[in-house]
């Protein structure tokens, strides 16, 4: 047993004195004494004190019918000191679709709000009371806290026995006699560990660049020692009183890894290692779908968070920071239970790794690798990650996939057509007459239509899904029953959450205008449903392709059903097995929604990779056909504007999977931004997506043809080639350039002014230049 373990055992064994409850009236036996007035954003709802159902006293009851947020807080803030540890607990019962969180407001000096929601625990609907509990550490800038109960969405929330107590301090827990710091170094890096803050500082010995972490939620250091090749550290997380064994390993090149081991129950995320500080002029680089860059000092950007276990988070297991030359890449080697927060330190955004519990416990070791670059910026980061992806077996090219299935060649450079009304063969003839030759036809068709299109050389496909499972008892209440629902799996085959409730998925509106949610089919069962459905259909419908909705968009989920339990890693495995069944067992060209790198070995295209998820038009998954004449500001700024977005996916996987727009966010969705989408397609070497009915086609026939002419030749020429580089040619990012391994170079101008290229060629506003086409 180590000295650190003995210290921890003594701390846990020591009897704790009864702590004072710092919440006034937390048992609600004196009505609402100590509490302020109820507030809600919509002005709806109220908070009352009512008798407990079991007659044991009084409880707080909040009834909130609105869709937004609400708050019920204490009257007076409580003074605190940095390094103090507090414990917050209570009982909550939520009925309805909303959620409730017991937390505090964190104040700095002069009652400046630092965090509106700090140290909280959240619960949702349940048929019984839920115990919520959190521990939190007062950060260096903290001066006061204010307990409060908050919620979001329509719900009735009852609360009782709310307690806030002081649980010690960081100084009480720290080991005594440790050196101020320890270090390890090789010919490239020098890594120093601060035993007071549990933070690392790294010096790149090639150019003396220094990257420093700053602890935002400090740990107590129990032991620390250096050894050949790295550092060995033992920490105590004061919130959970969990012992953490941390190894810092120096790797080949300018890289090092941090691995964290722990044991026991885990009811909230672990934020370690701390974030590296950022500097003015730097960018956070994240693979949010295709990719995005967030200037760290852009005051208009909110604090954010992304998970790594699904396409609507980060689609690859990395993120980083750069000044466009020097860069720090974070490769998350254990991404299935990982996330990253983007809080602010000294007003600048930073990247803070987080580790989610695995089935309520710490789970396997968590590991993150850091790579330092003295040049190359985000392109160098992408190329390093491409090499890593190859090492772990994710990199499989379209050329390799074409050898397995020659139909893949029909996909490369083909426009994806979703037609509402027009039938396939006739519409494909009209498309070809307009000069649109290479076609992926995604709308469901009859056997005869499929045969005719196959003979024309069209890649024939249809929509399919293995997630939604509607309760058959609801069928009579609905306006229609989707043919692809797996409703025969209800109720035994659906996913169950940690509270024992079935997990809700897609909702549909019934005849009574009420919303009815589908359950989520357990991922373990999906492959066999696909085998049965697809095998039967292919006997009569000779599709060559299939689009599997949601599989790579929705997150890997935990399932607590006794017959088919899953961790997130197991959920990912079975999702990938579903895609393997479709692409390899049935030999179909395979697409999925939004996209995630876990599926690169199995799929050929993603619908939605080009469409940055947070910045699509509202309700894009339901009102697909409706055009938007007035672009929402967020769409124009982030989705089609040049300042923020980056082709990170293309720099890693362009020659492996074809990236497309989302079917509610396609080339012609916002007519005033159509030209900008075409430029993005050409710059990225990706094909367009058109969605229309007969009226939209007739009105825009020539515009569709022009869009295809601008994009498809580049997508076809570069489809099997690695994207080597991407560059901003102007400070405002209006002019951008990409280069591909086969010699094709694409330069586009998103701006309002002409740009003179080397050699004197003038590139006008919303124009493109393509060099090196065969």
XYZ file of C-alpha atoms in Angstrom:
774
model
C 0.000 0.000 0.000
C 1.418 3.393 -1.014
C 1.822 6.337 1.352
C -0.778 8.204 -0.717
C -3.258 5.364 -0.291
C -2.700 5.346 3.460
C -3.354 9.094 3.577
C -6.575 8.626 1.604
C -7.727 5.765 3.839
C -7.158 7.892 6.931
C -9.129 10.770 5.454
C -12.052 8.543 4.595
C -12.006 6.774 7.956
C -11.909 9.931 10.071
C -15.300 10.687 11.644
C -16.837 13.829 10.181
C -18.488 16.292 12.559
C -22.055 17.271 11.849
C -21.880 20.136 9.340
C -24.050 23.245 9.481
C -26.697 23.476 6.750
C -26.009 26.784 5.006
C -29.331 26.742 3.128
C -32.014 28.667 4.993
C -35.316 26.816 4.986
C -34.066 23.867 2.943
C -36.696 21.582 4.523
C -39.544 24.039 3.687
C -41.107 23.568 7.106
C -41.158 27.357 7.574
C -42.902 27.933 4.247
C -40.566 29.730 1.807
C -38.496 31.487 4.453
C -35.012 32.206 3.098
C -36.083 32.012 -0.554
C -36.627 34.715 -3.187
C -39.497 34.972 -5.633
C -39.906 32.426 -8.409
C -38.617 33.529 -11.840
C -39.113 32.086 -15.319
C -37.997 33.375 -18.695
C -41.489 33.139 -20.165
C -43.231 34.549 -17.090
C -45.155 31.299 -16.691
C -45.229 29.006 -13.663
C -45.199 29.336 -9.909
C -43.561 27.934 -6.771
C -45.651 26.929 -3.745
C -45.212 25.009 -0.514
C -47.472 21.970 -0.232
C -47.901 19.028 2.157
C -45.732 15.988 1.393
C -47.711 13.098 -0.074
C -46.638 10.815 2.791
C -47.636 13.346 5.447
C -44.050 13.812 6.640
C -44.043 17.597 6.381
C -43.839 20.152 3.584
C -42.162 20.212 0.182
C -41.512 22.802 -2.491
C -43.608 22.378 -5.650
C -42.647 24.211 -8.862
C -45.164 23.991 -11.703
C -43.727 25.293 -14.957
C -45.625 24.835 -18.252
C -43.148 26.774 -20.411
C -40.448 25.464 -22.750
C -37.634 27.673 -21.402
C -35.775 28.017 -18.097
C -36.806 28.983 -14.551
C -35.155 29.603 -11.183
C -35.957 29.592 -7.459
C -33.051 30.752 -5.328
C -32.000 31.709 -1.832
C -32.222 35.329 -0.709
C -28.680 35.924 0.529
C -25.305 34.895 -0.954
C -22.851 32.980 1.264
C -19.267 34.208 1.555
C -16.664 31.589 0.628
C -12.880 31.316 0.231
C -10.832 29.827 -2.624
C -9.898 26.215 -1.955
C -12.922 25.469 0.238
C -14.931 22.336 -0.580
C -18.724 22.294 -0.323
C -21.294 19.535 -0.588
C -24.783 20.175 -1.969
C -27.564 17.596 -1.750
C -31.298 17.175 -1.737
C -34.274 15.197 -2.969
C -36.006 16.060 -6.254
C -38.932 14.571 -8.117
C -39.594 15.624 -11.705
C -42.798 14.895 -13.585
C -42.967 15.966 -17.234
C -40.534 16.567 -20.063
C -38.350 19.125 -18.266
C -35.314 18.810 -16.028
C -34.268 20.221 -12.643
C -30.815 21.115 -11.301
C -29.726 21.847 -7.743
C -26.705 24.155 -7.975
C -25.225 27.485 -6.896
C -24.395 30.773 -8.557
C -20.660 31.467 -8.238
C -19.703 35.097 -7.598
C -16.364 36.841 -7.709
C -15.411 40.076 -6.036
C -18.052 42.828 -5.928
C -20.720 40.191 -6.622
C -19.650 39.701 -10.226
C -21.288 36.536 -11.597
C -18.609 34.032 -12.658
C -20.897 31.056 -13.301
C -24.679 31.108 -13.251
C -24.702 27.314 -12.868
C -21.908 25.895 -10.735
C -21.456 22.662 -8.782
C -24.820 21.263 -9.815
C -26.529 17.903 -10.231
C -29.382 17.429 -12.703
C -32.262 14.984 -12.860
C -35.176 14.392 -15.202
C -38.563 12.749 -15.099
C -38.960 9.743 -12.823
C -41.727 7.938 -10.962
C -39.988 8.408 -7.617
C -37.876 10.843 -5.643
C -34.274 11.151 -6.850
C -31.338 11.956 -4.564
C -29.054 14.604 -6.071
C -25.596 15.324 -4.716
C -22.543 17.266 -5.809
C -19.239 18.386 -4.353
C -17.463 21.451 -5.631
C -14.285 23.362 -5.004
C -14.223 27.149 -4.811
C -11.837 28.362 -7.549
C -9.192 31.071 -6.988
C -11.490 33.875 -8.133
C -14.536 32.718 -6.087
C -15.875 34.972 -3.307
C -19.534 33.958 -2.731
C -22.157 31.393 -3.725
C -25.948 31.437 -3.833
C -27.857 28.110 -3.695
C -30.689 27.743 -6.147
C -32.983 25.267 -7.864
C -33.281 25.747 -11.611
C -35.041 23.908 -14.396
C -35.717 23.838 -18.095
C -38.855 22.849 -19.956
C -42.371 21.882 -18.916
C -42.482 19.959 -15.641
C -43.739 19.775 -12.096
C -40.716 19.673 -9.808
C -40.885 18.881 -6.106
C -37.934 19.449 -3.778
C -37.154 18.722 -0.152
C -34.267 18.312 2.292
C -31.910 20.681 0.488
C -28.548 20.890 2.254
C -25.360 22.855 1.621
C -22.423 22.246 3.942
C -18.705 22.959 4.072
C -16.730 19.708 3.588
C -13.162 20.847 4.200
C -10.542 22.495 2.047
C -7.912 21.645 -0.493
C -5.132 22.488 1.980
C -6.515 19.873 4.379
C -6.075 17.184 1.729
C -2.689 18.022 0.200
C 0.305 15.907 1.150
C 2.994 17.784 3.039
C 6.672 17.859 2.159
C 6.379 17.509 -1.604
C 8.784 19.466 -3.818
C 7.195 22.485 -5.537
C 7.492 20.719 -8.894
C 8.916 17.680 -10.681
C 9.969 17.344 -14.317
C 10.766 14.942 -17.123
C 12.388 15.729 -20.462
C 13.780 14.326 -23.681
C 15.440 15.896 -26.725
C 12.162 17.550 -27.836
C 10.126 18.346 -24.714
C 10.446 19.407 -21.118
C 7.373 18.611 -18.989
C 6.976 20.117 -15.489
C 4.290 19.179 -12.950
C 3.249 21.733 -10.293
C 2.450 19.911 -7.054
C 0.297 22.785 -5.757
C -2.041 23.120 -8.762
C -1.739 19.609 -10.297
C -1.104 21.361 -13.631
C 1.512 20.707 -16.312
C 3.728 23.114 -18.232
C 5.429 21.961 -21.443
C 8.355 23.583 -23.224
C 9.028 22.710 -26.864
C 12.823 22.598 -26.864
C 12.971 23.226 -30.635
C 11.815 26.837 -30.338
C 11.311 27.394 -26.570
C 7.542 27.730 -26.993
C 5.793 27.195 -23.665
C 2.314 25.738 -23.151
C 0.926 25.952 -19.597
C -2.120 24.420 -17.985
C -4.054 26.314 -15.382
C -6.080 24.308 -12.917
C -9.718 25.340 -12.995
C -10.860 22.593 -10.616
C -7.776 21.790 -8.546
C -6.779 18.375 -7.318
C -5.003 17.478 -4.095
C -1.568 16.000 -4.860
C -0.802 13.008 -2.644
C 2.454 11.865 -4.296
C 4.614 12.830 -7.260
C 7.855 11.449 -8.637
C 9.781 11.501 -11.897
C 11.243 8.396 -13.530
C 12.963 7.620 -16.819
C 10.473 8.441 -19.533
C 7.897 10.352 -17.531
C 6.146 11.215 -14.274
C 4.142 9.199 -11.773
C 1.505 11.114 -9.784
C -1.226 10.293 -7.273
C -4.127 12.734 -6.922
C -7.219 13.038 -4.788
C -10.336 14.484 -6.384
C -11.914 16.472 -3.527
C -15.392 16.340 -5.051
C -15.598 12.540 -5.101
C -12.765 11.719 -2.653
C -11.463 9.405 -5.394
C -7.799 8.468 -5.667
C -6.418 8.905 -9.191
C -3.204 7.350 -10.490
C -1.764 9.548 -13.250
C 1.086 8.605 -15.588
C 2.741 11.209 -17.815
C 4.652 9.412 -20.568
C 7.143 11.059 -22.913
C 6.711 9.623 -26.411
C 8.709 9.723 -29.623
C 8.861 13.124 -31.258
C 7.302 16.166 -29.635
C 4.545 14.175 -27.933
C 3.531 13.068 -24.474
C 0.536 11.225 -23.059
C -1.442 11.487 -19.840
C -3.184 8.358 -18.567
C -5.566 8.384 -15.598
C -6.682 5.357 -13.605
C -9.381 5.288 -10.963
C -11.842 2.946 -9.299
C -15.293 2.900 -7.820
C -18.553 4.701 -8.416
C -18.560 7.917 -10.443
C -21.643 10.111 -10.630
C -20.304 13.123 -12.542
C -17.686 14.034 -15.112
C -13.994 14.227 -14.229
C -12.270 17.355 -15.560
C -8.591 16.426 -15.773
C -6.013 17.243 -17.120
C -6.640 20.988 -16.753
C -6.981 23.160 -19.882
C -3.949 24.779 -21.465
C -4.047 28.569 -21.355
C -4.629 30.367 -24.641
C -3.297 33.673 -25.950
C -4.779 36.481 -28.063
C -4.811 35.636 -31.765
C -5.076 31.892 -31.270
C -7.857 29.620 -32.558
C -9.506 26.587 -31.019
C -9.720 23.910 -33.721
C -12.490 21.324 -33.381
C -13.918 18.694 -35.775
C -17.518 19.809 -35.342
C -18.730 17.896 -38.402
C -16.474 19.184 -41.218
C -14.632 21.418 -38.804
C -14.601 24.825 -37.197
C -12.168 27.370 -35.776
C -13.175 29.501 -32.809
C -11.007 32.598 -32.192
C -10.224 32.387 -28.481
C -10.754 36.119 -27.992
C -14.014 36.413 -29.976
C -16.395 37.871 -27.345
C -19.487 36.925 -29.351
C -18.923 33.194 -28.862
C -20.585 31.486 -25.884
C -18.989 28.865 -23.692
C -19.696 25.465 -25.251
C -19.220 21.733 -24.831
C -19.011 18.765 -27.188
C -18.962 15.016 -26.599
C -16.767 12.725 -28.696
C -19.078 9.718 -28.889
C -21.370 10.553 -31.813
C -21.650 12.657 -34.947
C -23.531 15.505 -33.289
C -20.512 16.075 -31.052
C -16.996 15.880 -32.461
C -16.718 13.511 -35.408
C -13.046 12.703 -34.733
C -11.163 12.001 -31.518
C -9.095 15.172 -31.348
C -9.082 18.945 -30.923
C -6.410 21.586 -30.598
C -5.249 25.182 -30.455
C -3.052 27.116 -32.892
C -1.908 30.562 -33.913
C -1.898 29.139 -37.496
C 1.796 28.274 -37.114
C 2.569 26.756 -33.705
C -0.028 24.268 -32.520
C -0.971 21.951 -29.676
C -2.966 18.869 -30.714
C -4.939 16.791 -28.199
C -5.609 13.223 -29.387
C -8.178 11.532 -27.159
C -7.140 7.896 -27.277
C -10.146 6.789 -25.178
C -12.957 8.813 -26.788
C -16.030 6.682 -26.070
C -16.772 8.314 -22.692
C -15.043 11.614 -23.393
C -16.132 15.212 -23.875
C -14.540 18.652 -24.033
C -15.767 21.916 -22.529
C -14.918 25.345 -23.892
C -14.963 27.663 -20.856
C -13.139 31.000 -20.619
C -9.989 31.769 -18.662
C -9.118 35.465 -18.439
C -11.784 36.088 -21.066
C -10.364 33.630 -23.619
C -11.830 30.284 -24.662
C -9.848 27.174 -23.696
C -10.206 23.414 -24.205
C -10.988 21.497 -21.017
C -11.020 17.663 -21.333
C -13.772 15.789 -19.518
C -14.320 12.108 -18.824
C -17.896 10.861 -18.445
C -18.762 7.996 -16.072
C -19.019 4.540 -17.611
C -22.206 2.878 -16.332
C -21.917 4.857 -13.091
C -18.265 3.975 -12.495
C -14.808 5.191 -13.417
C -14.350 2.404 -15.942
C -11.140 1.704 -17.872
C -8.112 4.023 -17.880
C -8.572 7.353 -19.651
C -5.786 8.515 -21.964
C -5.040 11.682 -23.924
C -1.992 12.340 -26.117
C -0.571 15.817 -26.746
C 1.425 16.671 -29.886
C 3.328 19.960 -30.244
C 4.076 21.610 -33.602
C 6.498 24.414 -34.297
C 4.907 25.030 -37.719
C 1.997 23.928 -39.886
C -0.932 24.929 -37.680
C -4.218 23.060 -38.095
C -3.068 21.333 -41.313
C -0.145 19.748 -39.439
C -2.572 18.671 -36.707
C -4.816 16.987 -39.272
C -1.932 15.188 -40.929
C -0.634 13.911 -37.601
C -4.109 12.674 -36.778
C -4.439 10.992 -40.191
C -1.295 9.014 -39.384
C -2.758 8.107 -35.979
C -6.047 7.023 -37.617
C -4.070 4.719 -39.892
C -2.239 3.268 -36.870
C -5.497 2.330 -35.109
C -7.169 0.910 -38.227
C -9.646 3.653 -39.146
C -8.107 4.788 -42.440
C -9.642 2.876 -45.348
C -9.734 4.672 -48.690
C -12.475 4.795 -51.286
C -10.052 3.197 -53.710
C -9.790 0.204 -51.381
C -13.566 0.130 -50.969
C -14.022 0.288 -54.763
C -11.956 -2.883 -55.075
C -14.476 -4.622 -52.793
C -17.532 -3.061 -54.498
C -17.194 -1.473 -57.972
C -20.518 0.348 -57.457
C -18.589 2.762 -55.197
C -17.233 4.434 -58.332
C -20.752 5.632 -59.206
C -20.822 7.572 -55.929
C -17.657 9.595 -56.515
C -18.638 12.913 -58.086
C -22.366 12.108 -58.088
C -25.000 14.619 -56.997
C -27.297 13.288 -54.279
C -30.919 13.743 -55.411
C -33.841 13.719 -52.995
C -37.010 14.202 -55.071
C -40.467 14.654 -53.549
C -42.967 13.691 -56.244
C -41.017 13.215 -59.492
C -40.370 9.565 -60.288
C -36.855 8.269 -60.721
C -36.375 7.185 -64.351
C -38.090 10.178 -65.905
C -36.428 12.617 -63.532
C -33.009 11.104 -64.203
C -33.593 11.558 -67.921
C -34.396 15.230 -67.334
C -31.330 15.634 -65.153
C -29.132 14.117 -67.832
C -30.694 16.313 -70.482
C -29.655 19.297 -68.337
C -26.078 18.012 -68.212
C -26.279 16.366 -64.766
C -24.717 13.000 -65.537
C -23.586 11.349 -62.312
C -26.542 10.720 -59.986
C -27.169 9.138 -56.593
C -30.958 8.683 -56.506
C -31.960 8.549 -52.843
C -35.763 8.437 -53.042
C -37.532 5.111 -52.631
C -38.620 3.520 -55.924
C -40.559 0.586 -57.367
C -38.738 -2.532 -58.606
C -39.317 -1.526 -62.211
C -38.005 1.996 -61.627
C -34.940 0.646 -59.860
C -34.155 -1.695 -62.734
C -34.468 1.119 -65.290
C -32.211 3.453 -63.296
C -29.651 0.691 -62.713
C -29.530 0.176 -66.470
C -28.927 3.925 -66.893
C -25.896 3.784 -64.582
C -27.640 5.663 -61.743
C -26.702 4.661 -58.207
C -30.062 3.627 -56.720
C -30.656 4.031 -52.994
C -33.315 4.470 -50.359
C -33.733 5.723 -46.797
C -33.684 3.222 -43.916
C -33.416 3.426 -40.113
C -32.808 1.041 -37.224
C -33.285 3.316 -34.233
C -36.950 4.317 -33.948
C -39.329 1.950 -32.183
C -42.862 3.262 -31.664
C -45.153 1.689 -29.074
C -47.842 -0.082 -31.196
C -50.454 1.090 -28.692
C -49.964 4.584 -30.142
C -50.591 3.631 -33.784
C -54.282 4.609 -33.783
C -53.374 8.043 -32.400
C -50.897 8.826 -35.172
C -51.325 10.344 -38.615
C -49.254 7.550 -40.108
C -47.049 4.604 -39.191
C -43.521 4.672 -40.607
C -42.718 1.525 -42.563
C -39.164 1.401 -41.175
C -40.010 1.559 -37.476
C -38.879 -1.525 -35.548
C -42.032 -1.498 -33.438
C -42.056 -5.270 -33.009
C -39.169 -4.682 -30.570
C -41.471 -2.859 -28.111
C -41.010 -3.062 -25.161
C -38.340 -5.724 -24.586
C -35.889 -4.561 -27.229
C -35.622 -0.857 -26.414
C -32.822 0.892 -24.550
C -33.258 1.589 -20.836
C -31.522 4.458 -19.025
C -29.859 4.468 -15.610
C -33.165 5.365 -13.920
C -34.909 2.340 -15.444
C -36.916 4.384 -17.958
C -37.017 3.750 -21.709
C -34.929 6.164 -23.781
C -36.889 8.572 -25.980
C -35.951 9.166 -29.610
C -37.663 10.834 -32.585
C -41.092 12.323 -31.914
C -44.069 12.499 -34.265
C -47.241 14.558 -33.968
C -50.498 12.656 -33.538
C -54.012 13.336 -34.737
C -54.601 15.216 -31.457
C -51.593 17.501 -32.140
C -49.740 15.919 -29.229
C -46.184 14.640 -29.645
C -45.527 10.904 -29.366
C -41.890 9.808 -28.930
C -40.389 6.661 -30.343
C -38.228 4.567 -28.098
C -34.648 3.826 -29.155
C -33.998 0.282 -30.371
C -31.049 -1.264 -28.541
C -27.986 -1.111 -30.788
C -27.181 -4.730 -29.994
C -30.378 -5.825 -31.775
C -30.176 -3.561 -34.856
C -27.937 -5.769 -37.066
C -30.375 -8.679 -37.018
C -33.316 -6.398 -37.830
C -31.308 -5.139 -40.820
C -30.445 -8.647 -41.951
C -34.088 -9.659 -42.035
C -35.419 -6.488 -43.644
C -32.759 -5.981 -46.303
C -32.497 -9.645 -47.332
C -36.233 -9.800 -47.956
C -36.402 -6.514 -49.829
C -33.455 -7.213 -52.124
C -35.312 -10.232 -53.486
C -37.569 -7.791 -55.363
C -35.861 -4.371 -55.171
C -32.370 -4.366 -56.697
C -31.034 -1.312 -54.878
C -27.294 -0.778 -55.135
C -27.063 1.594 -52.145
C -28.724 2.285 -48.800
C -28.778 5.295 -46.474
C -28.956 4.359 -42.774
C -30.339 7.287 -40.781
C -29.159 8.322 -37.270
C -26.571 5.555 -36.744
C -23.518 7.843 -36.876
C -25.409 10.975 -35.829
C -26.904 9.937 -32.512
C -24.525 9.265 -29.614
C -23.227 5.959 -28.418
C -25.651 5.185 -25.591
C -25.549 3.194 -22.390
C -28.294 0.618 -22.003
C -29.309 -0.739 -18.592
C -31.751 -3.407 -19.827
C -30.987 -6.700 -18.076
C -31.190 -8.670 -21.326
C -29.049 -6.414 -23.537
C -26.921 -4.054 -21.400
C -24.395 -1.820 -23.170
C -21.593 0.551 -22.353
C -20.994 3.358 -24.846
C -18.087 1.391 -26.308
C -20.358 -1.613 -26.806
C -23.031 0.646 -28.309
C -20.447 1.891 -30.816
C -19.451 -1.686 -31.646
C -23.001 -2.689 -32.500
C -23.663 0.478 -34.480
C -20.591 -0.321 -36.563
C -21.735 -3.922 -36.884
C -25.012 -2.644 -38.365
C -23.113 -0.657 -40.984
C -20.823 -3.623 -41.678
C -23.862 -5.816 -42.326
C -25.215 -3.319 -44.856
C -21.968 -2.606 -46.685
C -20.217 -5.972 -46.576
C -22.767 -8.715 -46.024
C -25.178 -7.178 -48.543
C -22.550 -5.474 -50.715
C -24.373 -2.135 -50.776
C -22.846 1.300 -51.097
C -23.638 2.631 -47.624
C -24.289 6.075 -46.197
C -25.215 7.307 -42.758
C -26.281 10.554 -41.129
C -23.899 13.370 -40.163
C -20.904 11.066 -39.736
C -18.266 9.830 -37.329
C -14.814 8.400 -37.940
C -15.648 5.123 -36.166
C -17.586 4.122 -39.291
C -14.941 5.023 -41.896
C -13.998 1.349 -42.480
C -17.648 0.485 -43.235
C -19.368 3.382 -45.030
C -18.914 5.308 -48.263
C -20.693 8.617 -47.681
C -22.196 10.799 -44.977
C -25.267 12.980 -45.392
C -24.686 15.939 -43.093
C -20.917 16.013 -42.649
C -20.753 19.305 -44.575
C -23.589 20.793 -42.500
C -22.206 21.977 -39.168
C -24.782 20.617 -36.720
C -25.122 23.602 -34.354
C -25.616 26.022 -37.254
C -28.335 24.489 -39.435
C -31.677 26.186 -40.039
C -34.241 25.562 -37.290
C -36.206 22.313 -37.547
C -34.123 21.246 -40.545
C -34.894 17.581 -39.881
C -38.638 18.055 -40.369
C -39.259 20.834 -42.907
C -36.780 19.583 -45.481
C -38.495 20.919 -48.582
C -39.280 24.428 -47.341
C -36.822 27.018 -48.756
C -35.491 29.817 -46.555
C -35.466 33.150 -48.354
C -34.034 35.046 -45.368
C -30.990 33.215 -44.004
C -30.772 33.033 -40.213
C -27.750 34.967 -38.968
C -26.119 31.864 -37.468
C -26.378 29.995 -40.777
C -24.910 32.838 -42.822
C -22.146 33.409 -40.282
C -21.025 29.898 -39.356
C -22.498 27.482 -41.907
C -21.717 29.263 -45.171
C -19.544 32.161 -44.011
C -15.774 31.839 -44.525
C -14.549 33.089 -41.143
C -15.081 30.049 -38.916
C -15.488 26.804 -40.835
C -12.581 24.556 -41.861
C -12.289 21.329 -43.933
C -10.770 19.317 -41.091
C -12.635 16.160 -42.099
C -11.337 16.462 -45.660
C -7.761 16.981 -44.476
C -7.980 13.658 -42.629
C -10.507 11.497 -44.505
C -11.322 13.115 -47.881
C -10.217 10.060 -49.890
C -12.029 7.661 -47.515
C -15.650 8.867 -47.285
C -17.684 11.264 -49.445
C -19.018 14.190 -47.404
C -22.385 15.705 -48.309
C -24.817 18.302 -47.000
C -27.695 17.357 -44.690
C -31.065 16.710 -46.329
C -32.532 19.694 -44.491
C -29.513 21.886 -45.313
C -28.652 21.255 -48.970
C -27.300 23.423 -51.787
C -30.629 24.980 -52.806
C -32.138 25.220 -49.283
C -31.308 28.937 -48.888
C -31.343 30.440 -52.406
C -29.389 33.559 -51.393
C -26.580 31.363 -50.029
C -26.623 28.814 -52.849
C -23.510 30.261 -54.446
C -21.546 30.070 -51.200
C -22.464 26.406 -50.741
C -21.268 25.701 -54.291
C -17.936 27.328 -53.462
C -17.610 25.190 -50.326
C -18.279 22.046 -52.357
C -15.675 22.980 -54.961
C -13.104 23.991 -52.334
C -13.596 20.745 -50.392
C -13.844 18.491 -53.471
C -17.290 17.230 -52.413
C -20.459 16.711 -54.490
C -23.688 18.731 -54.193
C -27.052 17.685 -52.813
C -30.298 18.834 -54.442
C -33.711 18.391 -52.840
C -36.824 19.439 -54.754
C -40.344 18.779 -55.914
C -41.541 19.254 -59.494
C -42.213 22.971 -59.010
C -38.779 23.739 -57.516
C -37.066 21.734 -60.279
C -38.856 23.553 -63.094
C -38.203 26.963 -61.575
C -34.477 26.333 -60.991
C -33.529 23.846 -63.724
C -30.667 25.926 -65.130
C -29.422 26.911 -61.674
C -29.237 23.243 -60.700
C -27.283 22.513 -63.870
C -24.877 25.381 -63.210
C -24.323 24.199 -59.656
C -23.478 20.726 -60.923
C -21.086 22.098 -63.561
C -19.239 24.143 -60.929
C -18.870 21.291 -58.448
C -19.081 17.794 -59.914
C -15.903 17.877 -62.067
C -13.828 18.812 -59.001
C -15.522 16.203 -56.800
C -14.982 13.531 -59.443
C -11.359 14.477 -60.081
C -10.395 14.622 -56.387
C -12.669 11.935 -54.949
C -9.914 9.347 -54.609
C -7.194 11.828 -53.618
C -5.994 12.995 -50.231
C -6.500 16.692 -49.464
C -2.969 17.866 -48.746
C -3.577 21.406 -47.531
C -6.013 24.206 -46.866
C -4.993 27.838 -46.553
C -6.560 31.206 -45.793
C -5.116 33.584 -48.402
C -6.581 36.723 -46.815
C -6.756 37.886 -43.212
C -10.567 37.855 -43.262
C -10.562 34.246 -44.606
C -12.578 35.368 -47.653
C -10.149 33.797 -50.115
C -9.213 30.174 -49.473
C -7.264 27.482 -51.290
C -7.007 23.692 -51.125
C -4.523 21.316 -52.753
C -5.049 17.618 -53.479
C -2.584 14.769 -53.929
C -3.381 14.380 -57.652
C -2.305 17.966 -58.390
C -5.692 19.694 -58.354
C -5.702 23.123 -56.665
C -8.942 24.980 -55.910
C -9.087 28.683 -55.000
C -12.373 30.380 -54.102
C -13.399 33.916 -53.189
C -16.216 34.173 -50.636
C -15.708 37.933 -50.386
C -17.241 41.022 -51.944
C -14.038 42.300 -53.587
C -11.864 40.815 -56.365
C -8.609 39.109 -55.419
C -5.464 39.007 -57.539
C -3.877 35.579 -57.680
C -0.154 34.993 -58.206
C 0.432 35.503 -61.920
C -2.085 38.321 -62.131
C -5.358 36.419 -62.604
C -8.303 38.265 -61.044
C -10.644 36.128 -58.954
C -13.966 37.923 -58.638
C -16.452 37.810 -55.758
C -18.103 34.379 -55.387
C -15.848 32.929 -58.084
C -13.653 29.860 -58.138
C -10.531 28.828 -59.998
C -9.613 25.176 -60.450
C -6.167 24.173 -61.696
C -4.934 20.703 -62.557
C -8.202 19.071 -63.660
C -7.557 16.112 -65.980
